[in-house]
XYZ file of C-alpha atoms in Angstrom:
738
model
C 26.453 -12.248 59.032
C 30.131 -12.930 58.398
C 29.580 -12.640 54.639
C 27.542 -9.476 54.231
C 28.069 -8.921 50.433
C 27.037 -12.480 49.724
C 23.767 -12.062 51.641
C 22.983 -8.858 49.756
C 23.524 -10.642 46.414
C 21.091 -13.364 47.483
C 18.601 -10.728 48.507
C 18.975 -8.897 45.190
C 18.495 -12.116 43.258
C 15.217 -12.915 45.046
C 13.693 -9.434 45.199
C 11.914 -7.505 42.455
C 14.246 -4.699 41.388
C 11.979 -1.680 41.206
C 14.744 0.539 39.906
C 15.035 -1.414 36.670
C 11.407 -2.433 36.194
C 9.122 0.020 37.954
C 6.092 -1.532 36.273
C 6.847 -5.048 37.490
C 5.548 -4.468 40.994
C 2.640 -2.475 39.636
C 1.675 -5.393 37.388
C 1.917 -7.793 40.335
C 0.048 -5.679 42.894
C -2.880 -4.458 40.786
C -4.665 -5.322 37.541
C -5.671 -3.104 34.684
C -8.003 -1.171 36.997
C -7.281 -0.858 40.711
C -10.783 -0.402 42.058
C -9.523 -0.060 45.617
C -7.370 2.860 44.597
C -10.208 4.443 42.609
C -12.509 4.116 45.626
C -9.846 5.624 47.848
C -9.362 8.552 45.478
C -13.120 9.157 45.475
C -13.254 9.091 49.271
C -10.354 11.504 49.626
C -11.922 13.957 47.160
C -15.542 13.420 48.119
C -16.226 17.060 48.945
C -14.641 18.277 45.699
C -16.665 15.767 43.657
C -19.879 16.734 45.412
C -19.185 20.431 44.854
C -18.558 19.958 41.122
C -21.737 17.913 40.685
C -23.851 20.378 42.671
C -22.495 23.310 40.680
C -23.288 21.493 37.430
C -26.829 20.774 38.579
C -27.304 24.367 39.718
C -26.100 25.708 36.368
C -28.486 23.361 34.514
C -31.454 24.421 36.653
C -30.727 28.126 36.259
C -30.153 27.838 32.504
C -33.370 25.821 32.133
C -35.418 28.409 34.001
C -33.936 31.277 31.965
C -34.250 29.545 28.580
C -37.127 30.409 26.212
C -39.636 27.572 25.670
C -39.324 26.033 22.220
C -41.833 23.848 20.425
C -41.106 20.979 18.063
C -43.623 19.883 15.417
C -43.146 16.711 13.370
C -44.608 15.436 10.121
C -43.929 11.961 8.721
C -43.525 10.865 5.121
C -42.975 7.501 3.466
C -40.229 7.152 0.856
C -40.626 4.130 -1.419
C -37.958 2.606 -3.615
C -39.958 3.411 -6.805
C -42.991 5.485 -7.755
C -46.353 3.954 -8.724
C -47.027 2.854 -12.311
C -49.267 5.229 -14.252
C -49.540 4.137 -17.912
C -49.371 0.370 -17.956
C -47.898 -2.755 -16.521
C -44.853 -2.717 -18.772
C -44.244 1.014 -18.675
C -41.145 2.064 -16.774
C -40.991 5.684 -17.849
C -42.322 7.037 -14.560
C -40.576 4.580 -12.337
C -37.457 5.422 -10.415
C -35.785 2.032 -10.386
C -33.552 1.435 -7.399
C -31.246 -1.496 -6.992
C -32.381 -3.746 -4.175
C -28.829 -3.776 -2.808
C -28.690 0.019 -2.816
C -31.867 0.832 -0.881
C -30.031 2.222 2.152
C -27.984 4.581 0.008
C -31.121 5.677 -1.847
C -32.966 6.478 1.397
C -29.927 8.305 2.776
C -29.805 10.365 -0.406
C -33.457 11.300 0.011
C -32.875 12.469 3.596
C -29.938 14.563 2.384
C -32.241 16.151 -0.200
C -34.664 16.973 2.635
C -31.863 18.836 4.409
C -30.601 20.535 1.258
C -30.348 24.268 0.812
C -32.511 24.159 -2.319
C -35.490 22.651 -0.483
C -35.097 25.191 2.331
C -35.225 27.951 -0.284
C -38.481 26.529 -1.708
C -40.009 26.495 1.795
C -38.871 30.059 2.454
C -40.423 31.232 -0.819
C -43.672 29.372 -0.237
C -44.162 30.721 3.314
C -42.677 34.151 2.468
C -40.366 33.998 5.455
C -37.810 36.523 4.222
C -38.566 39.832 5.917
C -41.315 38.300 8.091
C -40.929 39.732 11.617
C -42.961 36.904 13.181
C -40.499 34.385 11.776
C -37.472 36.206 13.215
C -39.220 36.521 16.568
C -40.039 32.816 16.650
C -36.428 32.002 15.778
C -35.195 34.339 18.565
C -33.114 36.551 16.298
C -33.289 40.255 15.660
C -34.972 41.315 12.398
C -32.444 42.461 9.778
C -31.924 46.178 9.527
C -31.969 48.222 6.363
C -28.205 47.877 5.874
C -28.420 44.101 5.328
C -28.600 43.135 1.667
C -31.284 40.881 0.251
C -28.727 38.153 -0.336
C -27.643 38.274 3.304
C -31.287 38.222 4.447
C -31.940 35.176 2.273
C -28.882 33.393 3.666
C -30.027 34.216 7.217
C -33.460 32.695 6.611
C -31.980 29.578 5.011
C -29.521 29.168 7.866
C -32.299 29.436 10.467
C -34.397 26.878 8.627
C -31.542 24.396 8.194
C -30.201 24.715 11.747
C -33.608 24.062 13.355
C -34.620 21.227 11.020
C -34.124 17.610 12.027
C -34.686 14.672 9.679
C -34.803 11.236 11.290
C -34.714 7.994 9.283
C -35.022 4.809 11.402
C -32.719 1.960 10.537
C -35.347 -0.562 9.442
C -38.063 1.728 8.135
C -38.906 3.995 5.208
C -40.908 6.384 7.387
C -38.977 9.647 7.663
C -39.787 12.119 10.439
C -39.381 15.831 9.661
C -39.072 17.972 12.814
C -38.839 21.719 13.102
C -38.247 23.641 16.317
C -39.070 27.266 17.073
C -40.510 29.458 19.815
C -43.871 29.607 17.994
C -45.851 26.312 17.950
C -47.906 27.369 14.913
C -44.815 28.236 12.921
C -43.176 24.913 13.848
C -46.155 22.946 12.480
C -46.404 25.133 9.348
C -42.731 24.814 8.476
C -42.673 21.037 9.096
C -45.655 20.534 6.776
C -44.129 22.876 4.199
C -40.943 20.820 4.104
C -42.974 17.640 3.522
C -45.132 19.102 0.742
C -42.275 20.935 -0.976
C -40.192 17.791 -0.901
C -42.924 15.984 -2.846
C -43.313 18.923 -5.249
C -39.597 19.160 -5.866
C -39.482 15.427 -6.491
C -42.254 15.684 -9.109
C -40.618 18.754 -10.639
C -37.315 16.919 -11.025
C -39.116 14.069 -12.777
C -40.940 16.451 -15.102
C -37.759 18.323 -15.940
C -35.993 15.037 -16.546
C -38.849 13.839 -18.823
C -38.858 17.129 -20.769
C -35.138 16.949 -21.302
C -35.476 13.318 -22.378
C -38.169 14.217 -24.946
C -36.046 16.950 -26.465
C -33.022 14.717 -26.563
C -34.913 11.768 -28.107
C -36.538 14.083 -30.720
C -33.122 15.288 -31.873
C -31.794 11.741 -31.995
C -34.917 10.601 -33.881
C -34.439 13.218 -36.604
C -30.821 12.214 -37.085
C -31.774 8.520 -37.187
C -34.454 9.221 -39.796
C -31.939 10.913 -42.081
C -29.489 8.033 -41.644
C -32.210 5.494 -42.550
C -33.186 7.377 -45.701
C -29.579 7.726 -46.810
C -28.772 4.075 -46.161
C -31.829 2.728 -48.012
C -31.246 5.078 -50.961
C -27.637 3.909 -51.258
C -28.769 0.275 -51.105
C -31.309 0.682 -53.921
C -28.893 2.587 -56.123
C -26.242 -0.101 -55.743
C -28.740 -2.915 -56.548
C -29.945 -1.045 -59.653
C -26.421 -0.336 -60.869
C -25.284 -3.965 -60.495
C -28.522 -5.538 -61.747
C -29.184 -7.347 -58.474
C -32.816 -8.344 -57.994
C -33.562 -9.214 -54.364
C -36.579 -11.083 -53.098
C -38.266 -10.234 -49.787
C -37.349 -13.511 -48.134
C -36.047 -16.939 -48.897
C -38.635 -19.595 -48.064
C -37.644 -23.069 -47.009
C -39.361 -26.264 -48.104
C -41.300 -26.475 -44.833
C -42.716 -23.017 -45.441
C -40.702 -21.192 -42.741
C -38.516 -18.180 -43.451
C -34.801 -18.816 -43.662
C -33.829 -15.968 -41.455
C -32.269 -13.957 -44.250
C -34.262 -10.826 -44.838
C -33.863 -11.191 -48.618
C -31.881 -12.854 -51.418
C -31.192 -12.564 -55.162
C -33.262 -14.411 -57.806
C -30.167 -16.248 -59.022
C -29.445 -17.572 -55.553
C -33.077 -18.554 -55.091
C -33.123 -20.327 -58.475
C -29.844 -22.067 -57.668
C -31.306 -23.351 -54.445
C -34.443 -24.592 -56.174
C -32.559 -26.239 -59.098
C -30.082 -27.795 -56.691
C -32.928 -29.235 -54.687
C -34.645 -30.499 -57.897
C -31.358 -32.002 -59.138
C -30.946 -33.848 -55.879
C -34.435 -35.214 -56.161
C -33.842 -36.208 -59.836
C -30.647 -37.973 -58.909
C -32.464 -39.825 -56.201
C -35.235 -40.802 -58.635
C -32.664 -41.935 -61.223
C -30.853 -44.092 -58.683
C -34.132 -45.716 -57.702
C -35.160 -46.274 -61.330
C -31.743 -47.662 -62.194
C -31.985 -50.079 -59.324
C -35.362 -51.286 -60.491
C -34.078 -51.737 -64.051
C -31.014 -53.677 -62.933
C -33.133 -55.847 -60.673
C -35.657 -56.734 -63.387
C -32.974 -57.290 -66.013
C -30.579 -59.402 -63.966
C -32.621 -62.677 -63.573
C -35.690 -64.529 -64.764
C -38.290 -62.138 -65.950
C -41.147 -63.854 -64.172
C -39.063 -64.007 -60.950
C -38.667 -60.217 -60.786
C -40.434 -58.312 -58.015
C -41.656 -55.707 -60.485
C -43.351 -58.392 -62.603
C -44.696 -60.328 -59.688
C -46.116 -57.117 -58.211
C -48.230 -56.581 -61.361
C -51.917 -57.482 -60.726
C -52.382 -58.914 -64.238
C -49.452 -61.239 -63.770
C -50.879 -62.367 -60.447
C -54.249 -63.136 -62.041
C -52.673 -65.007 -64.963
C -50.476 -67.027 -62.668
C -53.466 -67.929 -60.554
C -55.412 -68.968 -63.617
C -52.410 -70.965 -64.891
C -52.161 -72.783 -61.610
C -55.796 -73.794 -61.880
C -55.345 -75.019 -65.490
C -52.241 -76.965 -64.540
C -54.127 -78.616 -61.714
C -56.982 -79.568 -64.016
C -54.487 -80.879 -66.595
C -52.857 -83.102 -64.035
C -56.208 -84.583 -63.140
C -57.028 -85.330 -66.819
C -53.618 -86.882 -67.412
C -54.233 -89.116 -64.499
C -57.388 -90.497 -66.140
C -56.728 -90.022 -69.890
C -53.968 -90.224 -72.467
C -52.226 -87.265 -74.059
C -54.412 -87.370 -77.121
C -57.543 -87.140 -75.186
C -59.539 -84.052 -76.285
C -59.862 -82.533 -72.823
C -56.140 -82.969 -72.300
C -55.327 -81.234 -75.540
C -57.750 -78.466 -74.732
C -56.167 -77.804 -71.376
C -52.679 -77.892 -72.904
C -53.737 -75.271 -75.437
C -55.265 -73.154 -72.697
C -52.042 -73.428 -70.650
C -49.919 -72.340 -73.636
C -52.135 -69.327 -74.148
C -51.816 -68.298 -70.511
C -48.005 -68.625 -70.630
C -47.910 -66.447 -73.712
C -49.955 -63.789 -72.034
C -47.694 -63.955 -68.952
C -44.626 -63.474 -71.104
C -46.166 -60.540 -72.914
C -47.187 -58.847 -69.667
C -43.726 -59.410 -68.101
C -42.017 -57.898 -71.110
C -44.369 -54.957 -70.925
C -43.502 -54.418 -67.254
C -39.762 -54.580 -67.988
C -40.094 -52.077 -70.797
C -42.023 -49.745 -68.465
C -39.235 -49.924 -65.859
C -36.649 -49.244 -68.553
C -38.543 -46.251 -69.816
C -38.796 -44.826 -66.289
C -35.069 -45.295 -65.811
C -34.250 -43.555 -69.091
C -36.624 -40.679 -68.246
C -35.071 -40.226 -64.774
C -31.604 -40.289 -66.298
C -32.535 -37.682 -68.870
C -34.148 -35.413 -66.267
C -31.072 -35.667 -64.013
C -28.726 -34.707 -66.819
C -30.878 -31.729 -67.771
C -31.048 -30.466 -64.157
C -27.311 -30.927 -63.660
C -26.607 -28.923 -66.764
C -28.888 -26.129 -65.569
C -27.386 -26.307 -62.069
C -23.857 -25.859 -63.406
C -24.983 -22.830 -65.357
C -26.608 -21.250 -62.234
C -23.521 -21.970 -60.157
C -21.440 -19.977 -62.572
C -23.899 -17.074 -62.429
C -24.032 -17.232 -58.604
C -20.245 -17.124 -58.252
C -20.212 -14.042 -60.424
C -22.894 -12.462 -58.253
C -21.196 -13.143 -54.853
C -18.749 -10.264 -55.138
C -21.683 -7.948 -55.713
C -23.554 -9.451 -52.755
C -20.698 -8.610 -50.320
C -21.034 -4.899 -50.865
C -24.812 -5.240 -51.017
C -24.794 -7.000 -47.622
C -22.709 -4.253 -46.041
C -25.073 -1.600 -47.308
C -28.112 -3.627 -46.222
C -26.745 -4.155 -42.686
C -26.134 -0.425 -42.400
C -29.693 0.222 -43.512
C -31.112 -2.398 -41.107
C -29.137 -0.995 -38.166
C -30.326 2.516 -38.904
C -33.898 1.262 -39.207
C -33.716 -0.617 -35.862
C -32.324 2.459 -34.096
C -34.970 4.625 -35.660
C -37.777 2.263 -34.591
C -36.475 2.146 -30.989
C -36.180 5.921 -30.761
C -39.623 6.356 -32.280
C -41.162 3.983 -29.742
C -39.428 5.750 -26.830
C -40.455 9.144 -28.138
C -44.082 8.032 -28.368
C -43.916 6.712 -24.786
C -42.453 9.976 -23.489
C -45.146 11.955 -25.282
C -47.840 9.713 -23.808
C -46.498 10.138 -20.236
C -45.542 13.818 -20.450
C -46.976 15.611 -17.449
C -48.265 12.343 -15.927
C -46.029 11.258 -13.055
C -46.504 10.052 -9.513
C -44.192 10.570 -6.583
C -42.509 7.826 -4.620
C -43.015 10.013 -1.519
C -46.307 10.172 0.347
C -47.333 12.049 3.499
C -48.283 9.800 6.411
C -49.009 12.353 9.169
C -49.196 16.116 8.962
C -47.627 18.129 11.742
C -50.035 19.490 14.337
C -49.627 22.428 16.646
C -47.603 21.142 19.657
C -49.327 21.638 23.002
C -46.244 21.441 25.209
C -42.724 22.798 24.716
C -40.036 20.325 23.753
C -37.294 22.361 25.357
C -35.994 23.249 27.793
C -36.478 19.896 29.536
C -35.544 20.233 33.176
C -35.093 16.526 33.852
C -33.116 15.999 30.659
C -30.866 18.982 31.364
C -30.336 17.815 34.928
C -29.459 14.328 33.693
C -26.979 15.793 31.203
C -25.572 18.076 33.885
C -25.266 15.117 36.232
C -23.356 13.123 33.622
C -21.153 16.092 32.761
C -20.654 16.765 36.468
C -19.516 13.214 37.066
C -17.244 13.420 34.038
C -15.773 16.757 35.085
C -15.312 15.524 38.637
C -13.588 12.384 37.396
C -11.328 14.457 35.138
C -10.539 16.853 37.984
C -9.711 14.024 40.380
C -7.611 12.325 37.706
C -5.622 15.467 36.913
C -5.237 16.218 40.580
C -4.003 12.696 41.171
C -1.547 12.872 38.271
C -0.163 16.308 39.095
C 0.052 15.825 42.872
C 2.231 13.098 44.387
C 1.009 13.691 47.939
C 0.103 10.423 49.691
C -3.307 10.782 51.322
C -4.592 7.226 51.591
C -2.750 3.891 51.818
C -3.700 2.958 48.251
C -1.672 5.951 46.999
C 1.554 4.246 48.044
C 1.244 1.405 45.569
C -0.311 3.535 42.845
C 1.907 6.603 42.916
C 5.179 5.273 44.319
C 5.020 1.734 42.915
C 6.216 0.392 46.228
C 4.691 -2.311 48.421
C 2.927 -0.956 51.501
C 4.654 -2.294 54.623
C 2.485 -0.539 57.170
C 0.265 2.420 58.031
C 1.010 4.409 61.195
C -1.862 6.586 62.425
C -1.475 10.126 63.584
C -1.017 10.566 67.351
C -4.153 12.080 68.789
C -2.282 13.818 71.622
C 0.641 14.917 69.425
C 3.114 12.695 71.340
C 4.028 9.586 69.279
C 6.680 8.545 71.839
C 4.072 8.403 74.561
C 1.816 6.314 72.338
C 4.691 3.897 71.652
C 5.020 3.247 75.388
C 1.387 2.101 75.436
C 1.365 -1.403 73.855
C -2.379 -1.129 73.160
C -2.248 2.176 71.351
C -2.986 2.309 67.598
C 0.547 3.505 66.923
C 2.060 0.535 68.754
C -0.207 -1.844 66.897
C 0.773 -0.191 63.604
C 4.480 -0.675 64.263
C 3.871 -4.251 65.360
C 2.191 -4.789 61.982
C 5.204 -3.175 60.278
C 7.505 -5.532 62.175
C 5.515 -8.524 60.929
C 5.694 -7.247 57.356
C 9.479 -6.870 57.593
C 9.840 -10.464 58.764
C 8.555 -11.622 55.358
C 9.691 -8.714 53.183
C 12.222 -10.844 51.283
C 12.533 -14.471 50.265
C 15.346 -14.810 52.816
C 13.179 -13.417 55.600
C 14.051 -10.388 57.716
C 16.896 -8.280 56.227
C 19.925 -8.130 58.497
C 20.848 -4.545 57.655
C 18.032 -2.052 57.039
C 18.121 1.623 56.192
C 15.191 3.859 57.171
C 14.923 7.081 55.203
C 12.404 9.597 53.843
C 12.167 12.246 51.161
C 12.012 15.223 53.529
C 12.610 15.942 57.168
C 10.008 15.449 59.929
C 8.176 12.607 58.164
C 8.623 10.127 61.025
C 11.664 8.157 59.888
C 13.447 8.439 63.240
C 10.360 7.303 65.142
C 9.950 4.456 62.656
C 13.612 3.441 63.062
C 13.342 3.414 66.838
C 9.975 1.618 66.927
C 11.149 -1.019 64.439
C 14.372 -1.727 66.274
C 12.590 -1.831 69.636
C 9.913 -4.166 68.337
C 12.460 -6.588 66.885
C 14.383 -6.538 70.174
C 11.224 -7.521 72.043
C 11.125 -10.625 69.830
C 14.510 -11.683 71.272
C 16.655 -10.495 68.373
C 19.936 -8.690 69.056
C 19.308 -5.286 67.468
C 21.443 -2.200 67.127
C 20.037 1.177 66.026
C 22.590 3.434 64.320
C 21.929 7.166 64.033
C 23.489 7.977 60.637
C 21.875 11.417 60.471
C 25.115 13.321 61.063
C 23.453 16.663 60.401
C 20.409 16.652 62.708
C 20.851 13.740 65.146
C 17.948 12.948 67.472
C 18.043 9.296 68.613
C 20.219 9.988 71.663
C 17.517 12.221 73.093
C 15.000 9.357 73.174
C 17.048 7.455 75.762
C 18.545 10.430 77.539
C 22.180 10.094 76.409
C 24.559 12.824 75.394
C 25.899 12.979 71.838
C 29.572 13.330 72.713
C 30.603 10.031 71.144
C 29.040 8.031 68.369
C 29.276 7.078 64.714
C 31.402 10.115 63.860
C 34.104 8.902 66.258
C 34.118 5.447 64.661
C 34.398 6.928 61.170
C 37.309 9.219 62.042
C 39.220 6.733 64.251
C 39.844 3.036 64.581
C 38.098 2.831 67.951
C 36.188 -0.370 68.641
C 32.443 -0.372 68.209
C 31.930 -1.200 71.888
C 33.353 2.193 72.832
C 30.306 3.990 71.412
C 27.644 1.354 72.105
C 24.754 2.659 74.247
C 22.540 0.192 76.136
C 18.773 0.680 76.489
C 16.138 -0.530 78.871
C 15.776 -3.623 76.691
C 18.484 -6.210 77.170
C 19.046 -7.027 73.481
C 18.544 -3.497 72.141
C 21.582 -1.213 71.691
C 22.082 2.173 70.093
C 24.904 4.102 68.474
C 24.464 7.865 68.517
C 25.633 10.050 65.675
C 28.332 11.765 67.628
C 29.591 15.307 67.039
C 28.391 16.925 63.817
C 31.302 16.669 61.317
C 32.091 19.297 58.651
C 31.597 16.827 55.758
C 29.158 14.022 56.661
C 28.852 12.710 53.097
C 32.572 11.995 52.794
C 32.539 10.087 56.079
C 29.480 8.006 55.187
C 30.891 7.120 51.750
C 34.267 6.009 53.120
C 35.451 2.393 53.346
C 35.421 2.759 57.130
C 31.614 3.046 57.043
C 31.379 -0.185 55.057
C 33.664 -1.883 57.597
C 31.490 -0.660 60.472
C 28.308 -1.946 58.842
C 29.927 -5.330 58.126
C 31.159 -5.641 61.721
C 27.768 -4.683 63.166
C 26.061 -7.223 60.933
C 28.372 -9.928 62.236
C 27.670 -9.092 65.900
C 23.928 -8.385 65.795
C 20.923 -10.119 64.320
C 19.470 -6.901 62.920
C 21.122 -3.552 62.163
C 18.746 -0.574 61.715
C 20.262 2.632 60.309
C 18.460 5.933 60.632
C 19.588 8.122 57.705
C 19.065 11.780 56.746
C 16.349 12.758 54.218
C 17.066 12.123 50.563
C 16.288 15.503 48.993
C 19.226 17.878 48.919
C 21.600 15.366 50.500
C 23.663 12.460 49.209
C 23.883 10.599 52.533
C 20.857 8.328 52.189
C 21.595 7.165 48.590
C 25.197 6.364 49.594
C 24.083 4.351 52.642
C 21.434 2.476 50.594
C 24.211 0.718 48.675
C 25.572 -0.806 51.949
C 22.380 -2.361 53.334
C 20.176 -5.364 52.588
C 17.010 -3.327 52.306
C 15.605 0.207 52.447
C 12.419 1.222 54.249
C 10.959 4.405 52.773
C 8.931 6.547 55.201
C 6.202 8.773 53.767
C 4.200 11.306 55.725
C 0.505 11.236 54.950
C -1.239 14.245 53.360
C 1.905 16.332 53.003
C 2.285 18.726 50.087
C 4.971 17.457 47.726
C 4.912 19.161 44.345
C 6.916 16.341 42.842
C 9.506 16.060 45.589
C 8.493 12.521 46.583
C 8.996 11.055 43.114
C 12.225 13.027 42.725
C 13.546 11.516 45.945
C 12.671 8.004 44.776
C 14.429 8.582 41.448
C 17.571 9.643 43.279
C 17.370 6.624 45.557
C 16.732 4.165 42.717
C 19.788 5.502 40.892
C 21.919 3.600 43.455
C 20.020 0.352 42.651
C 19.058 -0.377 46.259
C 16.690 -3.088 47.494
C 13.499 -1.178 48.315
C 11.577 -3.238 50.848
C 8.558 -0.950 50.729
C 7.027 2.179 52.168
C 5.577 3.081 55.567
C 2.763 5.643 55.654
C 3.032 7.744 58.824
C 0.824 10.352 60.510
C -2.241 8.976 58.736
C -5.577 10.337 59.950
C -8.183 7.564 59.470
C -11.077 9.834 60.390
C -10.673 11.828 57.160
C -12.583 9.101 55.306
C -15.482 8.492 57.638
C -13.403 6.390 60.083
C -13.320 3.623 57.463
C -9.574 3.136 57.662
C -9.600 2.971 61.439
C -11.835 -0.070 61.213
C -9.897 -1.522 58.308
C -6.554 -1.322 60.110
C -7.976 -2.192 63.522
C -7.173 1.092 65.215
C -10.357 1.029 67.288
C -10.283 -2.636 68.257
C -9.266 -1.951 71.860
C -11.830 0.800 72.120
C -14.528 -1.631 71.028
C -13.269 -4.194 73.511
C -13.259 -1.685 76.321
C -16.800 -0.607 75.442
C -18.011 -4.179 75.328
C -16.390 -4.853 78.678
C -18.227 -1.933 80.211
C -21.467 -3.149 78.796
C -20.768 -6.559 80.159
């Protein structure tokens, strides 16, 4: 310990600094929910929790017994997406079409209509509830007096109906349940059924009103459309008459189908026909010209037209036979032979006939060609004339087309409106509802409220909630440490040890008994201090508390004594220069002590007090000085601490309380670690956290807290077993039994 500042720097570097990061230790010692602390808080406030719950249950029972029985009647209806068809398969006039993707919104809208003020007014009028004394009695309200206006009476009835009506629509169903609650079971059933029936009636009435409005609207539109059609057609006819346009009903194609134009002029129709005829004539002329060129370009008898003639074929066949017979005669006879001459004459005759027929065929082809050419020229001349007339007529057709389209549009609109008007007239007064009644409400046999078990369950839940809130607020507003878990939760300090309360009121006597719970508790504290830092046991420790009489002096003495029994050289310094008490424990006077060392340069050995333990020494406080804080904050005090640390293994300093004094915070800056002593179950009112804030302002090394004067029997002796306070008692009992 020759280099005390260096050791403190090492200790600071390896210890969580709770003054800078108070949440660091909290995050290391407990998770998001510290169930041990919650259980401890419940145990410490068990009577309060039980009282709150019992009071809640008692209130629920009394209120249930005093409450008037109320009866709930329910009727069910089915709401479909669209109403049934009435007129025909293709009629949609009575159908309320609903988008398949909007069914949920549609059903929600229907339930809102069920809860609407308008439907409640229909029910009130149907059942004549306004001014009905039985209704007011069933609703547990006083009948209106004569001073209440009719409007106020009506509002009262509607409010009572709406406030006691419940409409329930399941998530995956179209069955809606209508419930009404009152003190009269008959009235509950009557009102529930009235809401169902009036909902259907109002639905039908809305459809009828909508259909009536639609008929009136369509009738007005139909009259206007009729006038527009008449005007448009009259203008069209007048324009055609003034321009001399003659229109046909339709233009027919060659295949007999209509052209799609609703009508055309005669000139245009004639032009189309002449153009088609001219095309055909041109085609015929080209064919005829080809035939003529073919027959006129080569040998006449080699032409296809000639060869295709049946007469030519017969003559050529006959000629072939004559030529064959002639060849046979020439083979047997001379040229002058009569049969040869006869056959030659016959052959010449056949050739002449062939030539005459071929010429006739050629002339026929030529005539056809000339006729086709003449017809083509005539049609082309007529076509050119019609083209000129058609071009002159096109300008007139533009305006005629505009007028005709206007007339056609007006006619189409008029026809559509007329059809819709006829449909509305056919379905007027015929409509079906998309709502149907499934079950009518019956008179309930048993009251629905008050429900004792339900009220008790609610009261139990509320009681638990109120108890939890009370315990939470109590825990947040009170920093008193009642159970060991409070140390880590409220102070954010590690728990070094728990010292039980002395049963005989003499903690010093219990310390002399090595088997007492107090001795065992301080032995446990000693073990915790041995591993309180990464460097092991701190060489210089300060023991302090928030207020006086919390057990810090006893803790200082017991800690120093316990470490001395381990063979360590320990010195206990009484730095409480205002109310010294350590010298009394060993029977010494307080004539000399720490005050003498601070005011003089006397050696430390001059004030050293031996104890019954060989390695345990004490330094009393000495005479009470006029200004203890100035002495403890002097450089002489730092020199004394450094010298003691070099001569002893452990230096334990007993300091004054923190609140109201500056001594303990000043001393905390000179030591390697601070042990904070907290008295169990002591009223604080914020003083404990205030003391810790003052101490942390000096940036000390807080080793942890020691909970003193803890009574384990306050929680059903659970803590005595947990901390082993009854171990020797159990052993003694077992020994007796043995």
